Coordinates of C-alpha atoms in Angstrom, one line a residue:
Chain A
M1 CA 0.0 0.0 0.0
K2 CA 1.3 3.5 -0.8
I3 CA 0.9 5.9 2.1
A4 CA 1.7 9.6 2.2
V5 CA 2.0 11.5 5.4
M6 CA 1.4 15.2 5.1
G7 CA 3.2 16.9 8.0
A8 CA 6.3 15.3 9.3
G9 CA 5.8 16.3 13.0
A10 CA 5.9 13.8 15.8
V11 CA 2.5 12.3 15.0
G12 CA 3.1 12.0 11.3
C13 CA 6.6 10.5 11.8
Y14 CA 5.3 7.9 14.4
Y15 CA 2.5 6.6 12.2
G16 CA 4.6 6.8 9.1
A17 CA 7.3 4.7 10.8
K18 CA 4.9 2.1 12.1
L19 CA 3.5 1.6 8.6
A20 CA 6.9 1.6 6.9
Q21 CA 8.2 -1.0 9.4
H22 CA 5.3 -3.2 8.4
G23 CA 6.4 -3.0 4.8
H24 CA 4.2 -0.2 3.4
D25 CA 5.6 2.3 0.9
V26 CA 5.6 5.5 3.0
V27 CA 6.5 9.0 2.1
L28 CA 6.7 11.8 4.7
I29 CA 6.1 15.3 3.5
G30 CA 7.6 17.9 5.8
R31 CA 10.0 20.8 6.4
P32 CA 13.5 20.8 4.8
A33 CA 15.5 20.1 8.0
H34 CA 13.6 16.9 8.7
V35 CA 13.4 15.8 5.1
R36 CA 17.2 16.3 4.6
E37 CA 18.0 14.2 7.7
I38 CA 15.5 11.4 6.8
N39 CA 16.8 11.1 3.2
K40 CA 20.4 11.0 4.4
N41 CA 20.2 8.7 7.5
G42 CA 16.6 7.4 7.6
L43 CA 14.1 8.2 10.3
L44 CA 15.5 7.6 13.8
F45 CA 12.6 6.0 15.8
E46 CA 12.9 5.6 19.5
S47 CA 10.4 3.8 21.7
G48 CA 10.8 2.1 25.1
G49 CA 14.5 2.9 25.1
V50 CA 15.1 1.1 21.8
R51 CA 16.4 3.1 18.8
T52 CA 15.8 1.8 15.3
T53 CA 16.3 3.4 11.9
V54 CA 13.3 3.3 9.6
G55 CA 13.8 3.5 5.9
L56 CA 11.1 5.6 4.2
A57 CA 10.9 8.4 1.6
A58 CA 10.7 12.0 2.5
S59 CA 9.9 15.1 0.5
I60 CA 9.3 18.8 0.9
D61 CA 6.9 18.7 -2.1
P62 CA 3.2 18.1 -1.6
V63 CA 3.1 16.5 -5.1
A64 CA 4.5 13.4 -3.2
V65 CA 0.9 12.6 -2.2
A66 CA 0.3 11.5 -5.9
G67 CA -0.5 7.9 -6.1
A68 CA -1.0 7.3 -2.4
D69 CA -3.8 5.0 -1.4
I70 CA -4.0 6.5 2.1
V71 CA -3.0 10.1 3.1
L72 CA -2.4 10.8 6.8
F73 CA -3.0 14.5 7.2
C74 CA -0.9 15.5 10.3
V75 CA -0.2 19.2 10.1
K76 CA -1.1 21.7 12.9
S77 CA -4.7 23.0 12.8
T78 CA -3.3 26.4 11.8
D79 CA -1.9 24.9 8.6
T80 CA -5.0 22.9 7.5
A81 CA -6.1 25.3 4.9
S82 CA -2.7 25.9 3.3
A83 CA -1.6 22.3 3.4
G84 CA -5.0 21.1 2.1
A85 CA -4.7 23.4 -0.8
A86 CA -1.2 22.2 -1.5
I87 CA -2.1 18.5 -1.7
A88 CA -5.5 18.9 -3.4
P89 CA -4.4 18.9 -7.0
H90 CA -2.3 15.8 -6.5
L91 CA -4.7 13.5 -4.7
G92 CA -5.6 10.3 -6.6
D93 CA -9.3 9.7 -7.2
N94 CA -9.5 6.9 -4.7
A95 CA -7.1 8.2 -2.1
V96 CA -8.5 7.8 1.4
V97 CA -7.7 11.0 3.4
M98 CA -7.5 10.9 7.2
S99 CA -7.1 13.8 9.6
L100 CA -4.9 13.0 12.6
Q101 CA -5.1 16.4 14.2
N102 CA -6.2 18.3 17.4
G103 CA -9.5 20.2 17.5
V104 CA -12.8 18.9 16.2
D105 CA -13.3 20.6 12.9
N106 CA -10.1 19.9 10.9
A107 CA -11.7 17.0 8.9
E108 CA -14.6 19.2 8.0
R109 CA -12.4 22.2 7.0
L110 CA -10.1 19.9 5.0
S111 CA -13.0 18.2 3.3
A112 CA -14.2 21.6 2.1
I113 CA -10.8 22.4 0.6
I114 CA -10.0 19.1 -1.1
G115 CA -13.6 18.4 -2.2
R116 CA -13.9 14.8 -0.8
L117 CA -14.7 13.0 2.4
V118 CA -12.0 13.2 5.1
V119 CA -12.0 10.6 7.9
P120 CA -11.4 12.2 11.3
A121 CA -9.3 10.2 13.6
V122 CA -8.9 10.7 17.4
V123 CA -5.2 10.2 18.1
Y124 CA -4.1 8.9 21.5
V125 CA -0.3 8.9 21.4
A126 CA 2.5 10.5 23.4
V127 CA 5.3 11.4 21.0
G128 CA 7.8 14.2 20.4
M129 CA 10.5 15.2 18.0
A130 CA 13.9 14.9 19.7
G131 CA 15.6 16.6 16.8
A132 CA 15.6 16.6 13.0
G133 CA 14.6 13.2 11.7
H134 CA 14.3 11.8 15.2
V135 CA 10.9 10.9 16.7
T136 CA 10.5 9.6 20.3
H137 CA 7.5 7.5 21.3
F138 CA 6.6 7.7 25.0
G139 CA 3.4 5.6 25.0
R140 CA 0.1 4.5 23.5
G141 CA -0.7 4.9 19.8
E142 CA -4.3 3.9 19.2
L143 CA -6.7 5.7 16.9
V144 CA -10.5 6.0 17.0
I145 CA -12.3 6.6 13.7
G146 CA -16.0 6.7 12.7
P147 CA -17.8 4.0 10.6
D148 CA -17.1 5.7 7.3
D149 CA -16.9 3.9 3.9
A150 CA -13.1 3.9 4.2
S151 CA -12.9 2.8 7.8
D152 CA -12.5 -0.9 7.1
V153 CA -9.6 -0.3 4.7
I154 CA -7.9 2.0 7.3
A155 CA -8.4 -0.6 10.1
Q156 CA -7.1 -3.5 7.9
T157 CA -4.0 -1.5 6.9
M158 CA -3.2 -0.1 10.4
R159 CA -3.9 -3.0 12.7
P160 CA -1.4 -5.5 11.3
A161 CA 1.2 -2.7 11.6
G162 CA 0.7 -2.5 15.3
I163 CA -1.7 0.5 15.3
P164 CA -4.9 -0.3 17.2
V165 CA -7.9 1.2 15.5
D166 CA -11.3 1.4 17.1
I167 CA -14.2 2.0 14.8
S168 CA -16.7 3.9 16.9
E169 CA -20.2 5.3 16.3
N170 CA -19.2 8.3 18.4
A171 CA -15.8 9.2 17.1
Q172 CA -16.9 12.8 17.0
G173 CA -17.7 12.7 20.7
A174 CA -14.3 11.2 21.3
L175 CA -12.6 14.1 19.4
W176 CA -14.6 16.5 21.6
A177 CA -13.5 14.7 24.8
K178 CA -9.9 15.1 23.8
M179 CA -10.4 18.7 22.8
I180 CA -12.0 19.5 26.2
L181 CA -8.9 18.2 27.9
N182 CA -6.9 20.5 25.7
C183 CA -9.2 23.4 26.5
A184 CA -8.9 22.8 30.2
Y185 CA -5.1 22.6 30.4
N186 CA -3.3 24.0 27.3
A187 CA -3.8 27.7 27.8
L188 CA -3.2 27.5 31.6
S189 CA 0.1 25.7 31.0
A190 CA 1.0 28.1 28.2
V191 CA 0.3 31.3 30.2
S192 CA 1.9 30.1 33.4
R193 CA 4.7 28.2 31.6
L194 CA 4.1 25.5 34.3
P195 CA 3.8 21.7 33.7
Y196 CA 0.5 20.1 34.7
G197 CA 1.6 19.0 38.1
E198 CA 2.7 22.4 39.2
L199 CA -0.2 24.1 37.5
A200 CA -2.7 22.1 39.5
K201 CA -1.3 23.5 42.8
G202 CA -2.3 27.1 41.7
D203 CA -4.9 29.0 43.6
G204 CA -8.3 28.5 41.8
V205 CA -6.9 26.4 39.0
M206 CA -9.3 23.5 39.6
T207 CA -12.3 26.0 39.7
V208 CA -11.1 27.5 36.4
I209 CA -10.9 24.0 34.9
E210 CA -14.4 23.1 36.1
N211 CA -15.8 26.3 34.6
V212 CA -14.0 25.7 31.3
V213 CA -15.2 22.1 31.1
A214 CA -18.8 23.0 32.0
E215 CA -18.8 25.6 29.2
C216 CA -17.3 23.1 26.7
L217 CA -20.0 20.6 27.6
A218 CA -22.7 23.2 27.2
V219 CA -21.5 24.0 23.7
A220 CA -21.2 20.3 22.8
G221 CA -24.7 19.8 24.1
G222 CA -25.9 22.7 22.0
L223 CA -24.4 21.1 18.9
G224 CA -25.9 17.7 19.7
I225 CA -22.5 16.1 20.5
V226 CA -22.6 13.4 23.2
V227 CA -19.2 13.5 24.9
P228 CA -18.4 9.9 26.0
G229 CA -16.7 8.8 29.2
D230 CA -16.2 10.6 32.5
V231 CA -14.7 14.0 31.6
G232 CA -14.2 14.9 35.2
A233 CA -12.1 11.8 35.8
A234 CA -10.2 12.3 32.6
V235 CA -9.4 15.9 33.6
A236 CA -8.1 14.8 37.1
G237 CA -6.1 12.0 35.4
I238 CA -3.9 14.4 33.4
I239 CA -2.3 15.8 36.5
K240 CA -1.5 12.3 37.8
T241 CA -0.3 10.8 34.6
M242 CA 1.6 13.7 33.1
P243 CA 2.7 16.0 36.0
A244 CA 5.9 17.1 34.3
Q245 CA 4.4 17.7 30.8
Y246 CA 3.9 21.1 29.3
S247 CA 1.0 21.6 26.9
S248 CA 1.6 21.8 23.2
T249 CA 0.4 25.4 23.4
A250 CA 3.0 26.1 26.0
Q251 CA 5.7 24.5 23.8
D252 CA 4.5 26.5 20.8
L253 CA 4.7 29.8 22.6
M254 CA 8.1 29.0 24.1
R255 CA 9.3 28.4 20.6
G256 CA 7.7 31.6 19.3
K257 CA 5.3 29.6 17.0
P258 CA 1.6 30.3 16.6
S259 CA -0.5 27.9 18.7
E260 CA -3.6 26.0 17.9
I261 CA -5.7 28.0 20.4
D262 CA -8.1 29.2 17.6
Y263 CA -9.1 25.5 17.3
L264 CA -9.3 24.8 21.0
N265 CA -10.7 27.5 23.4
G266 CA -11.2 29.8 20.4
Y267 CA -13.5 27.2 18.8
I268 CA -15.6 26.9 21.9
V269 CA -15.9 30.7 22.0
R270 CA -17.0 30.9 18.4
K271 CA -19.5 28.0 18.6
G272 CA -20.8 29.4 21.9
G273 CA -21.4 32.7 20.3
E274 CA -23.3 31.1 17.4
L275 CA -25.4 29.0 19.9
G276 CA -25.9 31.8 22.5
V277 CA -24.0 29.7 25.1
A278 CA -21.9 31.8 27.4
T279 CA -18.2 31.0 27.4
P280 CA -16.5 33.6 29.6
A281 CA -13.8 31.4 31.0
N282 CA -12.8 30.0 27.6
Q283 CA -12.9 33.6 26.3
V284 CA -10.3 34.7 28.8
L285 CA -8.0 31.7 28.2
Y286 CA -8.3 32.2 24.4
T287 CA -7.6 36.0 24.6
M288 CA -4.7 35.5 27.0
V289 CA -3.0 33.1 24.6
K290 CA -3.6 35.5 21.6
L291 CA -2.1 38.3 23.7
L292 CA 1.0 36.2 24.4
E293 CA 1.3 35.5 20.7
M294 CA 1.3 39.3 20.2
Q295 CA 3.7 39.7 23.1
A296 CA 6.1 37.3 21.6
D297 CA 6.5 39.9 18.8
Q298 CA 7.3 42.7 21.2
P299 CA 10.7 43.5 22.7
S300 CA 11.1 42.0 26.2
K301 CA 10.0 44.2 29.0
G302 CA 10.8 42.1 31.9
Chain B
M1 CA -0.5 69.8 61.9
K2 CA 1.6 66.7 62.3
I3 CA 1.0 64.1 59.5
A4 CA 2.5 60.6 59.3
V5 CA 2.5 58.7 56.0
M6 CA 2.7 54.9 56.4
G7 CA 4.2 53.6 53.2
A8 CA 6.6 55.7 51.3
G9 CA 5.6 54.5 47.8
A10 CA 4.6 57.0 45.1
V11 CA 1.2 57.8 46.5
G12 CA 2.5 58.3 50.0
C13 CA 5.4 60.4 48.8
Y14 CA 3.1 62.6 46.6
Y15 CA 0.6 63.5 49.3
G16 CA 3.3 63.8 52.0
A17 CA 5.2 66.2 49.7
K18 CA 2.1 68.3 49.0
L19 CA 1.4 68.6 52.7
A20 CA 5.0 69.3 53.7
Q21 CA 5.2 72.0 51.0
H22 CA 2.3 73.7 52.6
G23 CA 4.1 73.8 56.0
H24 CA 2.8 70.7 57.7
D25 CA 5.1 68.6 59.8
V26 CA 5.3 65.4 57.7
V27 CA 7.0 62.1 58.4
L28 CA 7.2 59.4 55.8
I29 CA 7.6 55.8 57.0
G30 CA 9.1 53.5 54.4
R31 CA 11.8 51.2 53.4
P32 CA 15.5 51.8 54.2
A33 CA 16.6 52.8 50.7
H34 CA 14.0 55.6 50.4
V35 CA 14.4 56.7 54.0
R36 CA 18.2 57.0 53.7
E37 CA 18.0 59.1 50.5
I38 CA 15.2 61.4 51.9
N39 CA 17.0 62.0 55.2
K40 CA 20.3 62.7 53.3
N41 CA 19.0 64.9 50.4
G42 CA 15.3 65.5 50.9
L43 CA 12.5 64.2 48.8
L44 CA 13.0 64.9 45.1
F45 CA 9.6 65.9 43.8
E46 CA 9.0 66.2 40.0
S47 CA 5.9 67.5 38.5
G48 CA 5.2 69.1 35.1
G49 CA 8.9 69.0 34.3
V50 CA 9.8 71.0 37.4
R51 CA 12.0 69.4 40.1
T52 CA 11.9 70.6 43.7
T53 CA 13.4 69.2 46.8
V54 CA 11.0 68.9 49.7
G55 CA 12.2 68.8 53.3
L56 CA 10.4 66.3 55.4
A57 CA 11.3 63.6 57.9
A58 CA 11.6 60.0 57.1
S59 CA 11.9 56.9 59.2
I60 CA 11.8 53.1 58.9
D61 CA 10.2 52.8 62.3
P62 CA 6.4 52.7 62.6
V63 CA 6.7 54.3 66.0
A64 CA 7.0 57.6 64.0
V65 CA 3.2 57.7 63.7
A66 CA 3.2 58.7 67.4
G67 CA 1.7 62.2 67.9
A68 CA 0.4 62.4 64.3
D69 CA -3.0 64.2 63.9
I70 CA -3.6 62.5 60.6
V71 CA -2.1 59.2 59.4
L72 CA -2.2 58.5 55.6
F73 CA -2.1 54.8 55.2
C74 CA -0.5 54.1 51.8
V75 CA 0.9 50.6 51.8
K76 CA 0.0 47.9 49.3
S77 CA -3.1 45.9 50.0
T78 CA -1.0 42.9 50.7
D79 CA 0.7 44.7 53.5
T80 CA -2.4 46.2 55.2
A81 CA -2.5 43.6 58.0
S82 CA 1.3 43.8 58.9
A83 CA 1.6 47.5 58.6
G84 CA -1.6 48.1 60.5
A85 CA -0.4 45.9 63.4
A86 CA 2.9 47.8 63.3
I87 CA 1.4 51.2 63.8
A88 CA -1.5 50.2 66.1
P89 CA 0.4 50.5 69.4
H90 CA 1.7 54.0 68.5
L91 CA -1.4 55.8 67.3
G92 CA -2.6 58.8 69.3
D93 CA -6.1 58.7 70.7
N94 CA -7.4 61.4 68.4
A95 CA -5.4 60.5 65.3
V96 CA -7.4 60.4 62.1
V97 CA -6.5 57.4 59.9
M98 CA -7.1 57.4 56.2
S99 CA -6.6 54.6 53.7
L100 CA -5.3 55.7 50.4
Q101 CA -5.2 52.3 48.8
N102 CA -6.5 50.2 45.9
G103 CA -9.3 47.7 46.4
V104 CA -12.5 48.3 48.4
D105 CA -11.9 46.6 51.7
N106 CA -8.6 48.0 53.0
A107 CA -10.2 50.6 55.3
E108 CA -12.4 47.9 56.8
R109 CA -9.6 45.5 57.2
L110 CA -7.3 48.1 58.7
S111 CA -10.1 49.3 61.1
A112 CA -10.4 45.8 62.5
I113 CA -6.7 45.7 63.2
I114 CA -6.2 49.2 64.7
G115 CA -9.6 49.2 66.6
R116 CA -10.8 52.6 65.3
L117 CA -12.6 54.2 62.3
V118 CA -10.6 54.4 59.1
V119 CA -11.6 56.9 56.4
P120 CA -11.4 55.3 53.0
A121 CA -10.2 57.6 50.3
V122 CA -10.5 57.1 46.5
V123 CA -7.2 58.3 45.1
Y124 CA -7.0 59.7 41.6
V125 CA -3.4 60.4 40.9
A126 CA -0.8 59.3 38.3
V127 CA 2.5 59.1 40.1
G128 CA 5.5 56.8 40.1
M129 CA 8.8 56.4 41.9
A130 CA 11.7 57.2 39.6
G131 CA 14.3 56.0 42.1
A132 CA 15.1 56.1 45.8
G133 CA 13.6 59.3 47.3
H134 CA 12.4 60.5 43.9
V135 CA 8.7 60.8 43.1
T136 CA 7.3 61.8 39.8
H137 CA 3.8 63.3 39.4
F138 CA 2.2 62.8 35.9
G139 CA -1.2 64.2 36.6
R140 CA -4.3 64.7 38.8
G141 CA -4.2 64.3 42.5
E142 CA -7.8 64.5 43.9
L143 CA -9.3 62.5 46.7
V144 CA -12.9 61.4 47.3
I145 CA -13.9 60.5 50.9
G146 CA -17.2 59.8 52.6
P147 CA -19.0 62.1 55.0
D148 CA -17.3 60.7 58.2
D149 CA -16.8 62.6 61.4
A150 CA -13.2 63.4 60.4
S151 CA -14.0 64.4 56.8
D152 CA -14.1 68.1 57.5
V153 CA -10.7 68.1 59.2
I154 CA -9.3 66.1 56.3
A155 CA -10.7 68.5 53.7
Q156 CA -9.7 71.6 55.6
T157 CA -6.1 70.3 55.9
M158 CA -5.8 69.0 52.4
R159 CA -7.5 71.6 50.2
P160 CA -5.2 74.5 51.1
A161 CA -2.2 72.3 50.3
G162 CA -3.5 71.9 46.7
I163 CA -5.1 68.6 47.2
P164 CA -8.7 68.7 46.0
V165 CA -11.0 66.7 48.3
D166 CA -14.5 65.8 47.4
I167 CA -16.8 64.6 50.2
S168 CA -19.3 62.2 48.7
E169 CA -22.2 60.2 50.0
N170 CA -21.1 57.4 47.7
A171 CA -17.3 57.2 48.3
Q172 CA -17.7 53.5 48.5
G173 CA -19.2 53.3 45.1
A174 CA -16.4 55.5 43.8
L175 CA -13.9 53.0 45.3
W176 CA -15.7 50.2 43.5
A177 CA -15.7 52.2 40.2
K178 CA -11.9 52.5 40.4
M179 CA -11.5 48.8 41.4
I180 CA -13.6 47.7 38.5
L181 CA -11.2 49.5 36.1
N182 CA -8.4 47.7 37.9
C183 CA -10.2 44.3 37.5
A184 CA -10.7 45.0 33.8
Y185 CA -7.2 45.9 32.9
N186 CA -4.6 45.0 35.5
A187 CA -4.4 41.2 35.1
L188 CA -4.6 41.4 31.3
S189 CA -1.7 43.8 31.2
A190 CA 0.2 41.7 33.7
V191 CA -0.2 38.4 31.9
S192 CA 0.5 39.8 28.4
R193 CA 3.1 42.3 29.6
L194 CA 1.5 44.8 27.2
P195 CA 0.5 48.4 27.8
Y196 CA -3.1 49.3 27.6
G197 CA -3.0 50.6 24.1
E198 CA -1.4 47.4 22.7
L199 CA -3.6 45.2 24.9
A200 CA -6.8 46.7 23.5
K201 CA -5.8 45.5 20.0
G202 CA -5.8 41.8 21.2
D203 CA -8.4 39.4 19.8
G204 CA -11.3 39.2 22.2
V205 CA -9.9 41.6 24.7
M206 CA -12.9 44.0 24.7
T207 CA -15.2 41.0 25.2
V208 CA -13.2 39.8 28.2
I209 CA -13.4 43.3 29.6
E210 CA -17.1 43.5 29.1
N211 CA -17.6 40.1 30.8
V212 CA -15.3 41.1 33.7
V213 CA -17.1 44.4 34.2
A214 CA -20.5 42.8 34.1
E215 CA -19.5 40.3 36.8
C216 CA -18.1 43.0 39.0
L217 CA -21.3 45.0 38.7
A218 CA -23.3 42.0 39.5
V219 CA -21.3 41.4 42.7
A220 CA -21.5 45.1 43.6
G221 CA -25.3 45.0 43.1
G222 CA -25.5 41.9 45.3
L223 CA -23.7 43.9 48.0
G224 CA -26.0 46.9 47.6
I225 CA -23.2 49.1 46.1
V226 CA -24.3 51.6 43.6
V227 CA -21.4 52.2 41.2
P228 CA -21.5 55.8 40.0
G229 CA -20.8 57.1 36.6
D230 CA -20.6 55.4 33.2
V231 CA -18.4 52.4 33.8
G232 CA -18.3 51.5 30.1
A233 CA -17.1 54.9 29.1
A234 CA -14.5 54.9 31.9
V235 CA -13.2 51.5 30.7
A236 CA -13.0 52.8 27.1
G237 CA -11.2 55.9 28.3
I238 CA -8.3 54.1 29.9
I239 CA -7.1 53.0 26.4
K240 CA -7.2 56.5 25.1
T241 CA -5.7 58.3 28.0
M242 CA -3.0 55.8 29.1
P243 CA -2.1 53.8 25.9
A244 CA 1.6 53.4 27.0
Q245 CA 0.8 52.5 30.6
Y246 CA 1.4 49.1 32.2
S247 CA -0.8 48.1 35.1
S248 CA 0.6 48.2 38.6
T249 CA 0.0 44.4 38.6
A250 CA 2.2 44.1 35.5
Q251 CA 4.9 46.2 37.2
D252 CA 4.7 44.1 40.3
L253 CA 5.2 40.9 38.4
M254 CA 8.0 42.3 36.3
R255 CA 9.8 43.2 39.5
G256 CA 9.1 39.8 41.1
K257 CA 6.9 41.3 43.8
P258 CA 3.5 40.0 45.0
S259 CA 0.7 41.8 43.3
E260 CA -2.6 43.1 44.7
I261 CA -4.7 40.7 42.7
D262 CA -6.2 39.1 45.9
Y263 CA -7.8 42.5 46.5
L264 CA -8.9 43.1 42.9
N265 CA -10.2 40.1 40.8
G266 CA -9.6 37.9 43.8
Y267 CA -12.0 40.0 45.9
I268 CA -14.7 39.8 43.2
V269 CA -14.3 36.0 43.1
R270 CA -14.6 35.7 46.9
K271 CA -17.6 38.0 47.2
G272 CA -19.2 36.4 44.2
G273 CA -18.8 33.0 45.9
E274 CA -20.4 34.3 49.1
L275 CA -23.3 35.8 47.1
G276 CA -23.8 33.0 44.7
V277 CA -22.9 35.3 41.8
A278 CA -20.9 33.6 39.0
T279 CA -17.5 35.2 38.3
P280 CA -15.8 32.9 35.8
A281 CA -13.9 35.6 33.9
N282 CA -12.6 37.2 37.0
Q283 CA -11.7 33.7 38.3
V284 CA -9.5 33.0 35.3
L285 CA -7.8 36.4 35.5
Y286 CA -7.2 35.9 39.2
T287 CA -5.9 32.4 38.8
M288 CA -3.6 33.4 35.9
V289 CA -1.9 36.1 38.0
K290 CA -1.5 33.7 40.9
L291 CA 0.1 31.2 38.5
L292 CA 2.5 33.9 37.3
E293 CA 3.4 34.7 40.8
M294 CA 4.3 31.0 41.3
Q295 CA 6.1 30.9 37.9
A296 CA 8.3 33.8 39.1
D297 CA 9.6 31.5 41.7
Q298 CA 10.5 28.8 39.1
P299 CA 13.7 28.7 36.9
S300 CA 13.0 30.1 33.5
K301 CA 11.8 27.6 30.9
G302 CA 11.7 29.8 27.9

């Protein structure tokens, strides 16, 4: 099977590597530094303390999606529109396109751009880039997708490669459950530059998180989304399972990159506005992160 | 008239200087660096581009309030309890004590500590410390106080010294109006490290401010406080009149000092909790500043 991965960040590299290790013909499409390193030395894949080198193709050119049976779309939410437009002219007629992204509306946005169905996947994996062409896997790796036409092909390709795939009637609810955790923690960690464990000790933090989650659930309810599982328990679990972790939003801001906040708390605020559901706590978190993005462009004052 | 100023920050130095210039016997009680400089070279008083040196006494010892007819209490809200306890044993029986502080409950808290009436004053002055023993006045200077027993003495002492004093039936409401402006802007400026003019350009900032102000007014209403004037116009005015100004909370955090947030958004959250009035936007702002105070104690991550 030919598989193209659009976006060679940690998620794209991880799934690309798993599929390549199983013998699929994989090409990663990413930024020059990664692509150069991968084409020179292969992708360095680290998991459970074991390092292996995975041979796969890499390109900076979106035309590399041509001929792919499955396209894993793994760019940041901020890049969905531009990356979607870049691959659109090169997609084969029968290519199955999956979105493996944060937020809940990337598949819908991408679908509008490329003019075909996009399968949204909920991604549960802890991975990071340790350097150019070097991905580290810390744990998990399963995907949840909905019962679309292409779901069986996806599952039958992924499962033998060691990627658990759950086909769920409520994949959209699972995407929401994941986004709500991001709404609860990402901005707080970003603004305070504290990891989750330290963050949780802050005065009023758990009240803020309760308010944020309640607003998110109210918006979800207004949209007819049923959020599965015990969100409260999931929220509490983050502090215990990842006390030393900084949110991706925090990492983006520390690196001076735009964050995905428009697709997390910003999405809740926009949908709340459309529905007439009040979202004051999400509004403050969203606005704070946008201000920090502005502040990153200012000379230091402190 | 003998006047003691407890707290030789910018507000204390300004009013102390005005009263000393009019011939009153003024002593400033403050930190060693200021006291040393003032005792050596006098207080350098800068206003409208003109520098004058004001001769007045300075001391680091709270016993210096002994014998004062009027005590101007000008410490930060965080220091009200400790500074109140420090002066309590030395206050003369007939001393009039005024609170010239941010927040709305300092006079009440101080009164409980020193066991006598405290006159709350709303302070409208733009001043700053330019260095040890050097206060700069940027504009205004008027006070609003309630019609207490001591109000006439205060007004008759202050007015001839060039300090406009308005005796108002609704001084408490005026304190609230000022605090609401602080609740609207201080935390946002502190978290973003942006001055008001830049801040106002941020995505969603005016919505956050509207939400914060609405919550504050709901809490005020629950307490039976009538907030005078057009709060919305006052909020909008800050951006136009002080575009380059950073909030005092921002300045505190930049200097690694504890802020007054417990007496601004934190006060709204506490009173809202007592009254059953929801204050989610104030809660986030309060919590963010508390997190930044924690973060100031951590090694830099970014």
